[in-house]
mmCIF file of C-alpha atoms in Angstrom:
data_model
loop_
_atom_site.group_PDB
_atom_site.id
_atom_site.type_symbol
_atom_site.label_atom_id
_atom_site.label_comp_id
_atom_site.label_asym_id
_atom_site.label_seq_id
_atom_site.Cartn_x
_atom_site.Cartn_y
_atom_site.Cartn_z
ATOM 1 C CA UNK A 931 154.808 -9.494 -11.507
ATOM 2 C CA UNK A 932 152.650 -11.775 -13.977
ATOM 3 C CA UNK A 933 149.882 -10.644 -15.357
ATOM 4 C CA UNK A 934 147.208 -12.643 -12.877
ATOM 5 C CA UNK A 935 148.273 -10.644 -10.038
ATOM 6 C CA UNK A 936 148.128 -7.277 -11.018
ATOM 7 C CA UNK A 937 145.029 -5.248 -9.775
ATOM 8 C CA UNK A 938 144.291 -2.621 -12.987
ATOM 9 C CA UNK A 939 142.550 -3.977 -16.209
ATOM 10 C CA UNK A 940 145.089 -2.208 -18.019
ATOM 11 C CA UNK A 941 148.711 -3.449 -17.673
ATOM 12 C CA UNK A 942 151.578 -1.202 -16.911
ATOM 13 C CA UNK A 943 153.350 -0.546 -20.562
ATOM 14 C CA UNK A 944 156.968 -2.485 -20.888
ATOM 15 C CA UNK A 945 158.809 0.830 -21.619
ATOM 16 C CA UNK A 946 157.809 2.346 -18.029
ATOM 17 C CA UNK A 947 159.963 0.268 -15.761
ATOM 18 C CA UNK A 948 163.045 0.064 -18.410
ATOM 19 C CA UNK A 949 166.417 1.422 -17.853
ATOM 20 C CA UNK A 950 166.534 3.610 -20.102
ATOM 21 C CA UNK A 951 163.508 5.632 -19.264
ATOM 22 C CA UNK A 952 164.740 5.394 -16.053
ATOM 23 C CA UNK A 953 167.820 7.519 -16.866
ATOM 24 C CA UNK A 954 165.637 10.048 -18.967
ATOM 25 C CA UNK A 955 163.672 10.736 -16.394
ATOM 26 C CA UNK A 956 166.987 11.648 -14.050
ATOM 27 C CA UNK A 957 167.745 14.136 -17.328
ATOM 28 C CA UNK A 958 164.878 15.584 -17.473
ATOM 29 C CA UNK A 959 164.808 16.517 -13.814
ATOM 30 C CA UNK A 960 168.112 17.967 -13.950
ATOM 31 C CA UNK A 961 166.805 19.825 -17.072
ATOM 32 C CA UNK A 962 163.981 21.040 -15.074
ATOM 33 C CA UNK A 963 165.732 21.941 -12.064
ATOM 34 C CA UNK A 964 168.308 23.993 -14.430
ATOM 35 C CA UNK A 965 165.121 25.619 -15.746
ATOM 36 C CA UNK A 966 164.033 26.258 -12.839
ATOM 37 C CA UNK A 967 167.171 28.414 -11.679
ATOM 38 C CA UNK A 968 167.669 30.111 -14.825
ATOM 39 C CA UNK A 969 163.853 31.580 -14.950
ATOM 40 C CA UNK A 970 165.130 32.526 -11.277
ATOM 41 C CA UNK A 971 168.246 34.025 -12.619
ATOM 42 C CA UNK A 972 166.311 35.364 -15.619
ATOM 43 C CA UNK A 973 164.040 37.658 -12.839
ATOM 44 C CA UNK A 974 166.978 38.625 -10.854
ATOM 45 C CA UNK A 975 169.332 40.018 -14.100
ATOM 46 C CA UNK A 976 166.014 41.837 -15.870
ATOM 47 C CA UNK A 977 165.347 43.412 -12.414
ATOM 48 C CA UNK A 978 169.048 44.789 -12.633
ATOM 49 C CA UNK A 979 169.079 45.785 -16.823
ATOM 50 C CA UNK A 980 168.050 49.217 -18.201
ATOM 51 C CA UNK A 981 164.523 47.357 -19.363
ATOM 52 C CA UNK A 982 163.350 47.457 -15.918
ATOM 53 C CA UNK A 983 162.066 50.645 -15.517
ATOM 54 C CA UNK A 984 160.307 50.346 -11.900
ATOM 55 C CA UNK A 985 161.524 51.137 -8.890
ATOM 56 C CA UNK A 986 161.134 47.088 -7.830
ATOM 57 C CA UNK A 987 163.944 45.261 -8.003
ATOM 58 C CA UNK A 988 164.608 41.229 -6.827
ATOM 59 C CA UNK A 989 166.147 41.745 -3.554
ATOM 60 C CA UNK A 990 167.238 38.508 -1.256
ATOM 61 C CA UNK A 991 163.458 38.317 -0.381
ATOM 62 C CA UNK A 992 162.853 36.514 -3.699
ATOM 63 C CA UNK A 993 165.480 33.886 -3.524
ATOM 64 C CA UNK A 994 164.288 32.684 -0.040
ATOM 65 C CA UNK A 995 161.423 30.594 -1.407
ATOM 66 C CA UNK A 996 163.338 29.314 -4.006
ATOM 67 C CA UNK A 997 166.145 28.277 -1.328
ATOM 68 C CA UNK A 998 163.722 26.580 0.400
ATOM 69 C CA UNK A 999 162.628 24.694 -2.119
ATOM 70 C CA UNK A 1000 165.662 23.490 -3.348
ATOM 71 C CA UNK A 1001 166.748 22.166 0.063
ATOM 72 C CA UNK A 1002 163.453 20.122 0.366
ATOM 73 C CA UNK A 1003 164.059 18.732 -2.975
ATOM 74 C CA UNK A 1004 167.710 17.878 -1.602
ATOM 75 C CA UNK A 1005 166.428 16.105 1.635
ATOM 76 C CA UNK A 1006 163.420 14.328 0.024
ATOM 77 C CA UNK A 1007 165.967 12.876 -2.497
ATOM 78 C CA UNK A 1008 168.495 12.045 -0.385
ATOM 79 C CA UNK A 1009 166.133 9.710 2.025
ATOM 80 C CA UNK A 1010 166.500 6.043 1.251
ATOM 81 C CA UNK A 1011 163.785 4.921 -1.108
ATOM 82 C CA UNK A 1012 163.883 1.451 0.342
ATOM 83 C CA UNK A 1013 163.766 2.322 4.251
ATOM 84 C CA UNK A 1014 160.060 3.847 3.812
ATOM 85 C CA UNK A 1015 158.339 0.954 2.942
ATOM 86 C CA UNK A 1016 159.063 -1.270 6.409
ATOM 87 C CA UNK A 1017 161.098 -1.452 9.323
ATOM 88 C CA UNK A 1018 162.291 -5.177 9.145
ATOM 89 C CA UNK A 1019 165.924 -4.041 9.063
ATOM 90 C CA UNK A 1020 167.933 -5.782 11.524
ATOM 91 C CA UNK A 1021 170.990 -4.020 11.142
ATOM 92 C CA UNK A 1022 169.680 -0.835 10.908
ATOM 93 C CA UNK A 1023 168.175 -0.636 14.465
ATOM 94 C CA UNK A 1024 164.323 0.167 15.415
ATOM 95 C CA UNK A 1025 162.272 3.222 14.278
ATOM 96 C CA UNK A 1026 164.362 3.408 10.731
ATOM 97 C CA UNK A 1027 161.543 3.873 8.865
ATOM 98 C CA UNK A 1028 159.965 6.251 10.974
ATOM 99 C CA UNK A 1029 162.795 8.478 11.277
ATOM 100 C CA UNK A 1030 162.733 7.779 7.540
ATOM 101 C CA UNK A 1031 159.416 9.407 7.267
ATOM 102 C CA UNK A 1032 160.012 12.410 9.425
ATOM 103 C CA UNK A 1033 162.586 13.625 7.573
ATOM 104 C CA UNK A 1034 160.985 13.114 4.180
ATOM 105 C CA UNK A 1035 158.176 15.131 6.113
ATOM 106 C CA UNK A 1036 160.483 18.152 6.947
ATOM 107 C CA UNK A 1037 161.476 17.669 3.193
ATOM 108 C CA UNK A 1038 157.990 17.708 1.815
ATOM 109 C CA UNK A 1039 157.252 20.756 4.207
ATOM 110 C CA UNK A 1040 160.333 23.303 2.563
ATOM 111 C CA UNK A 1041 159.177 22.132 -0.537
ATOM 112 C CA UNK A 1042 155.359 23.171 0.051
ATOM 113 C CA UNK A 1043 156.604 26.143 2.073
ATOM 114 C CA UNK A 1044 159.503 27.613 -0.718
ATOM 115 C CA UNK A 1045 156.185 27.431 -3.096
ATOM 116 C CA UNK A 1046 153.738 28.734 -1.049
ATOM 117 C CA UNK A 1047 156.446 31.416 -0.201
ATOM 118 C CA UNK A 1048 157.080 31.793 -4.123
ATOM 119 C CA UNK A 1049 153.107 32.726 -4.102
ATOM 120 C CA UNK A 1050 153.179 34.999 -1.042
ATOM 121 C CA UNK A 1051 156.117 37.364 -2.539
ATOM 122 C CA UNK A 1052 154.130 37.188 -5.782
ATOM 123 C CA UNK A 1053 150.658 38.904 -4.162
ATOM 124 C CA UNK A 1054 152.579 40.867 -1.334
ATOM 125 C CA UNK A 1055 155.275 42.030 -3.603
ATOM 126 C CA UNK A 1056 153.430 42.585 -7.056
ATOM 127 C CA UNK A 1057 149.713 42.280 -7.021
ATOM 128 C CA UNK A 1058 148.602 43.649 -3.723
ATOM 129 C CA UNK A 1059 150.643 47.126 -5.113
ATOM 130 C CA UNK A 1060 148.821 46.813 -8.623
ATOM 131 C CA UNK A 1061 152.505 46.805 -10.363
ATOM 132 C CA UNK A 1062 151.782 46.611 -14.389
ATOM 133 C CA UNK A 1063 152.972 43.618 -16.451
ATOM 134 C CA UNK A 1064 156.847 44.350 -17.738
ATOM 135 C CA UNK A 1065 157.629 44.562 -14.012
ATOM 136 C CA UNK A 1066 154.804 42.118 -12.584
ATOM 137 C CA UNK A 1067 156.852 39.439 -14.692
ATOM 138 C CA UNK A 1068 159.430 39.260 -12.047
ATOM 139 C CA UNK A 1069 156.914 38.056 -9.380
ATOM 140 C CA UNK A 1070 155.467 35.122 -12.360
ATOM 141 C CA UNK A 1071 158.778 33.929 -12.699
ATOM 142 C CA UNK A 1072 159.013 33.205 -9.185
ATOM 143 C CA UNK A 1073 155.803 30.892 -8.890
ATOM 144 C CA UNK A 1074 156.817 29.018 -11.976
ATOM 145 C CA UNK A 1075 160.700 28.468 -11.062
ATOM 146 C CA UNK A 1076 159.268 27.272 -7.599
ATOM 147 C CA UNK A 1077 156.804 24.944 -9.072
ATOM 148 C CA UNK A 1078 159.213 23.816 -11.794
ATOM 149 C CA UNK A 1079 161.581 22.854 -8.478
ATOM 150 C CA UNK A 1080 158.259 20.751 -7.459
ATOM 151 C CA UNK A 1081 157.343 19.485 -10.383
ATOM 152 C CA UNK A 1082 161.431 18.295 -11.016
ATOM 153 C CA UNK A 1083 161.308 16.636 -7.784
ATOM 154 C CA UNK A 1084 158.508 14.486 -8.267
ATOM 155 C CA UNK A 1085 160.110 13.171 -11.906
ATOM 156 C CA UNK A 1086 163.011 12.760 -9.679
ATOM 157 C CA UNK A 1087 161.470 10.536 -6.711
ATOM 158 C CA UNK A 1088 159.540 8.956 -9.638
ATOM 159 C CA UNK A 1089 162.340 7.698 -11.578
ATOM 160 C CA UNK A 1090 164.529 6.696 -8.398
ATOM 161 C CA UNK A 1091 160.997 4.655 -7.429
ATOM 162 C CA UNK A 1092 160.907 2.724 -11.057
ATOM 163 C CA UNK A 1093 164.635 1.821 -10.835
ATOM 164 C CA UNK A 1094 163.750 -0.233 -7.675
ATOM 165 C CA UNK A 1095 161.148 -2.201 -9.240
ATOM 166 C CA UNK A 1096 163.802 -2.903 -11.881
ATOM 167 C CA UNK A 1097 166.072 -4.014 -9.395
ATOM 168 C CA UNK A 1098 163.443 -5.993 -7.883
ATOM 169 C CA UNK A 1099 162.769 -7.709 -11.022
ATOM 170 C CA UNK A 1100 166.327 -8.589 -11.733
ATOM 171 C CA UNK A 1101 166.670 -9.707 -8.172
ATOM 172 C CA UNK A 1102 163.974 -12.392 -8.685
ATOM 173 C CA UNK B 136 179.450 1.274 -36.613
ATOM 174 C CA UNK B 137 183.256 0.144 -37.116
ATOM 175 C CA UNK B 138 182.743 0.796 -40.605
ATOM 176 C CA UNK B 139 182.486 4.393 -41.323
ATOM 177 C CA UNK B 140 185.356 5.232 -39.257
ATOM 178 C CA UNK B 141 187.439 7.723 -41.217
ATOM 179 C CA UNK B 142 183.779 9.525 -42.542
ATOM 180 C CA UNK B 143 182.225 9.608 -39.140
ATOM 181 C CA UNK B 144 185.270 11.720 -37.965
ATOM 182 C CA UNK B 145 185.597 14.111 -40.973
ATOM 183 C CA UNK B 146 181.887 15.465 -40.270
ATOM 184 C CA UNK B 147 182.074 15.566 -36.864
ATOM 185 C CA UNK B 148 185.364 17.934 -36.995
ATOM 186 C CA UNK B 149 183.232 19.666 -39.744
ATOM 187 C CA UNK B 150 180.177 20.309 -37.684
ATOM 188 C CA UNK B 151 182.280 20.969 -34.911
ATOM 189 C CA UNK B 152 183.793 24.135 -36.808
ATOM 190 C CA UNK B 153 180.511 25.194 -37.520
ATOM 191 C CA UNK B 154 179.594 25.057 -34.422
ATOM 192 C CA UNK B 155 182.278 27.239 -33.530
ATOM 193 C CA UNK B 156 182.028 29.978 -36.096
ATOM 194 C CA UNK B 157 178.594 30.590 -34.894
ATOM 195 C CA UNK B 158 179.158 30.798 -31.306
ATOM 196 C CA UNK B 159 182.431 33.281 -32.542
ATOM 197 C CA UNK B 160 180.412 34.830 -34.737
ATOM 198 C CA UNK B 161 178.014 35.689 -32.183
ATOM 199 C CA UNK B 162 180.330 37.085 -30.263
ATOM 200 C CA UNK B 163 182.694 39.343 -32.228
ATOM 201 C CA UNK B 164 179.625 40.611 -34.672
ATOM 202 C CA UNK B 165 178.406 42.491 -31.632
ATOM 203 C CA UNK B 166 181.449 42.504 -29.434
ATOM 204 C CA UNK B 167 180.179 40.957 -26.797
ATOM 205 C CA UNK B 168 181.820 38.350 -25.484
ATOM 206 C CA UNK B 169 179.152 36.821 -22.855
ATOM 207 C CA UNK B 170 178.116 33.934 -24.926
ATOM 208 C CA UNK B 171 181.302 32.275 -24.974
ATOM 209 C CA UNK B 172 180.234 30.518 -21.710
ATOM 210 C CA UNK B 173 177.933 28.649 -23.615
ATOM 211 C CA UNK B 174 181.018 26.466 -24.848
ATOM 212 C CA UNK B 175 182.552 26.014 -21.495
ATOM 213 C CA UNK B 176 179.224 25.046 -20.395
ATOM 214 C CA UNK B 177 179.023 22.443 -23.030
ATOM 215 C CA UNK B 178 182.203 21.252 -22.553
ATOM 216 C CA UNK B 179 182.034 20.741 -19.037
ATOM 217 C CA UNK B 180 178.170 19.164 -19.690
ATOM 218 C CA UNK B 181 179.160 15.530 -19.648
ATOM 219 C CA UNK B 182 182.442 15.648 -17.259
ATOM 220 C CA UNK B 183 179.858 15.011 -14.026
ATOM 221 C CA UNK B 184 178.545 11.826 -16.059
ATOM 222 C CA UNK B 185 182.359 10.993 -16.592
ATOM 223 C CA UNK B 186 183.526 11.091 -12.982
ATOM 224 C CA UNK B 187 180.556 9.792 -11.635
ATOM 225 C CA UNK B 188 180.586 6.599 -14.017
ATOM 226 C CA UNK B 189 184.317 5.972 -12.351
ATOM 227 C CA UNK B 190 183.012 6.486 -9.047
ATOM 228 C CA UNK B 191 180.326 3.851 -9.041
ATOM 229 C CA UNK B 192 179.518 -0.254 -10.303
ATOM 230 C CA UNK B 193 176.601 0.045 -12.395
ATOM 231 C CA UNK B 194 176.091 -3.249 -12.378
ATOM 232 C CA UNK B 195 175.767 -3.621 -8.321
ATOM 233 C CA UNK B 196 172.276 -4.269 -7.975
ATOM 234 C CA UNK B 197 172.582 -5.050 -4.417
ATOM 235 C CA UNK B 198 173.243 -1.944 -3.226
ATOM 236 C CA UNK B 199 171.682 1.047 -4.510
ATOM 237 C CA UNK B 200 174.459 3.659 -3.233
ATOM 238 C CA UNK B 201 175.894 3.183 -6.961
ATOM 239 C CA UNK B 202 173.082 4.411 -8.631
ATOM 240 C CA UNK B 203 172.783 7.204 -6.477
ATOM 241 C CA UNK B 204 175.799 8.854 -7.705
ATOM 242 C CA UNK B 205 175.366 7.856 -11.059
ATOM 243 C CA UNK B 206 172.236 9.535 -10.891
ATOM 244 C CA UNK B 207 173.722 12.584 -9.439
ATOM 245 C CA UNK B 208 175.495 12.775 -12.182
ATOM 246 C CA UNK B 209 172.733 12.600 -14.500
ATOM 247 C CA UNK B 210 171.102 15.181 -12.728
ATOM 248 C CA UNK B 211 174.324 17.211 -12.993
ATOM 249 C CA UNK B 212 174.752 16.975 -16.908
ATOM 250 C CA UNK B 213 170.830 17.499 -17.472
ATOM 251 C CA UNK B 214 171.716 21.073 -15.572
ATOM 252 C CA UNK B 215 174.415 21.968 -17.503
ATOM 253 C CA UNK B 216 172.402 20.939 -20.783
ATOM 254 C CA UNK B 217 169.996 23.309 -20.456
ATOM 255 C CA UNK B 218 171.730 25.572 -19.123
ATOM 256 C CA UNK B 219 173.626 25.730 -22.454
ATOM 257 C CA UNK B 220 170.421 26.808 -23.585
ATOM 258 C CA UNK B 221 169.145 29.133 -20.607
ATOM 259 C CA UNK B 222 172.041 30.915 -20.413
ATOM 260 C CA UNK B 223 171.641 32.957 -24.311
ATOM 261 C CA UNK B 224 167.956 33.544 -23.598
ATOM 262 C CA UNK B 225 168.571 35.086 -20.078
ATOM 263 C CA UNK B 226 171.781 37.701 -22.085
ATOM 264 C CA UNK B 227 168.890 38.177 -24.856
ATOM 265 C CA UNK B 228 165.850 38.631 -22.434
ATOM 266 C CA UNK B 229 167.667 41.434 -20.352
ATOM 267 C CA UNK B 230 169.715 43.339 -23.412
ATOM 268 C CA UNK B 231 172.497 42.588 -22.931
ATOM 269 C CA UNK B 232 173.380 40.431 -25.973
ATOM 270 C CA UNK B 233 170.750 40.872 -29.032
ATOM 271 C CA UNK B 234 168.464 38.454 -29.900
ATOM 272 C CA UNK B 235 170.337 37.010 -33.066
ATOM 273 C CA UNK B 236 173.394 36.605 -31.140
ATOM 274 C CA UNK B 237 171.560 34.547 -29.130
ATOM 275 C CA UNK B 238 169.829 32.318 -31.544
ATOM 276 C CA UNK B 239 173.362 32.025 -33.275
ATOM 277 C CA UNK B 240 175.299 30.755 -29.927
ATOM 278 C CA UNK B 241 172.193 28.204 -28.976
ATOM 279 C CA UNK B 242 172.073 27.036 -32.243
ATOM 280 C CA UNK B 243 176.396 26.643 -32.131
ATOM 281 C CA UNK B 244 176.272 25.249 -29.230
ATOM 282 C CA UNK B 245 174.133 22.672 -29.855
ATOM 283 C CA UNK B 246 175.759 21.465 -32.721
ATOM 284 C CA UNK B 247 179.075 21.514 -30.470
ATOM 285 C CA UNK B 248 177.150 19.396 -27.738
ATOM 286 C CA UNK B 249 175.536 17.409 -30.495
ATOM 287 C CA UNK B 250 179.844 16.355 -31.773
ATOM 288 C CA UNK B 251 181.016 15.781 -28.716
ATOM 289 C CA UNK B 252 177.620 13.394 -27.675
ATOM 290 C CA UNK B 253 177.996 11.342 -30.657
ATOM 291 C CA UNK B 254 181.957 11.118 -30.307
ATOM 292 C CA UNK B 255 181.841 9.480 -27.111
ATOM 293 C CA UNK B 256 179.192 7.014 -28.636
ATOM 294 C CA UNK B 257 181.196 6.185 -31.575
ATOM 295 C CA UNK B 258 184.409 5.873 -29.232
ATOM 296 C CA UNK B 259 182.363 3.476 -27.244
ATOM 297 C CA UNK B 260 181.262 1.342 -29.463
ATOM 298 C CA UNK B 261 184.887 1.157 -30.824
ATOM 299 C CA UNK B 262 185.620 0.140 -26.851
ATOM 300 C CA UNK B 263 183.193 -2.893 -26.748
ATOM 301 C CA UNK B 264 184.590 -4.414 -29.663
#
């Protein structure tokens, strides 16, 4: 990693690959995720108080996205970071990393479906019926906890991804 | 910090109290006792960083299965941070605590998460020496 053989003009800032961002970037995906759940929650336990004053309430229907995205956030960061990039594994038998890449596929595809499922119960449920904005609320807080569950998931795979390079560089 | 020992510990029971009274205080003024989960959720905020510390070598570079449950418990305590904070502004959002009941408990709980952080630094830093 000296600085002849790096490709950019401008070099990658010291503080990016440390350990300590490193393990703020695991908080803050937690944080997210927890935000996530609780704008979720939030949705669910306004749809039940006496401020709700439609006749739409969150039903199972509007957790389903928000499953789904949650278990492609689970697979995607369960894969092994290091079994992606080749398949030179000896122990590991043949095909590793492709089987590696399928199932970060079916991960990447309940994450993309719970948000464009987050999106569908938000026009089906709440636009396409012209519902006004106390009550149309509901159906916002369902896109934004699913993209907060895509957006925590990609600080996630982001900070797992900079601890190898530290690794690498201790390693060397 | 070996130094102010005696001081440290005096005004983090102090700020501990307060923390305390306000979360009480937000309670009992309105008699309703939902935010008291904000403490349990503060006090159970950095027990998945705890058992997941014991569970794994941080300094096995070699394999990277130890920082995968240190990281899970990371993740874990980052949840439970903010949920400390979610949790009052979901009561207030939906009526069912006021609003200044739940400024007072995320304000007391923060200062209760805020002790117990800065205890377990100061009672490290007593460990490496």
């Amino acid at each position: 990693m000296s600085s002849e053989e790096r490709l950019f003009r401008f070099g990658k800032p010291a503080w990016l690959s440390s350990v300590q961002t490193r393990n703020a970037g695991v908080y803050l995906a937690g944080g997210l995720f927890s935000l996530a759940f609780y704008i979720l929650l939030d949705s669910a336990v306004w749809s039940a108080s006496p401020r709700n004053a439609s006749h739409l309430h969150v039903n199972f229907v509007d957790w389903l996205p928000f499953i789904f995205s949650s278990l492609g956030m689970l697979i995607i960061n369960s894969v092994e970071k290091s079994r992606l990039a080749s398949d030179s594994f000896s122990y590991s038998g043949s095909g590793v990393a492709w089987k590696a890449r399928v199932v970060l596929f079916l991960g990447f595809a309940a994450l993309a479906g719970g948000m464009a499922g987050g999106v569908t119960v938000f026009v089906l449920k709440f636009v396409v019926p012209g519902v006004g904005m106390p009550a149309l609320g509901m159906g916002v807080e369902n896109v934004v906890a699913n993209a907060l569950v895509g957006v925590s998931t990609v600080v996630l795979w982001v900070s797992q991804n900079m601890e190898d390079e530290y690794a690498y560089n201790l390693a060397l | 910090m070996p130094t102010a020992g005696l001081k440290t510990i005096i005004a983090l029971s102090f700020v501990l109290a307060l923390g305390f009274l306000l979360v009480i205080l937000s309670c009992a003024l309105y008699s309703k006792y939902h935010p008291l989960l904000v403490v349990a959720t503060y006090v159970l905020a950095p027990v998945p960083n705890w058992i997941c510390s014991h569970c794994a070598n941080p300094d096995d570079f070699v394999e990277s299965s130890g920082a995968a449950i240190l990281d899970l418990g990371r993740f874990c305590t980052g949840f439970l941070v903010v949920m400390g904070i979610a949790l009052p502004v979901v009561l207030a959002h939906s009526g069912i605590i006021t609003t200044a009941a739940a400024v007072m408990s995320v304000v007391g709980g923060l200062l209760i998460y805020g002790t117990i952080v800065s205890f377990a630094t100061f009672f490290q830093e007593e460990q490496e020496f």
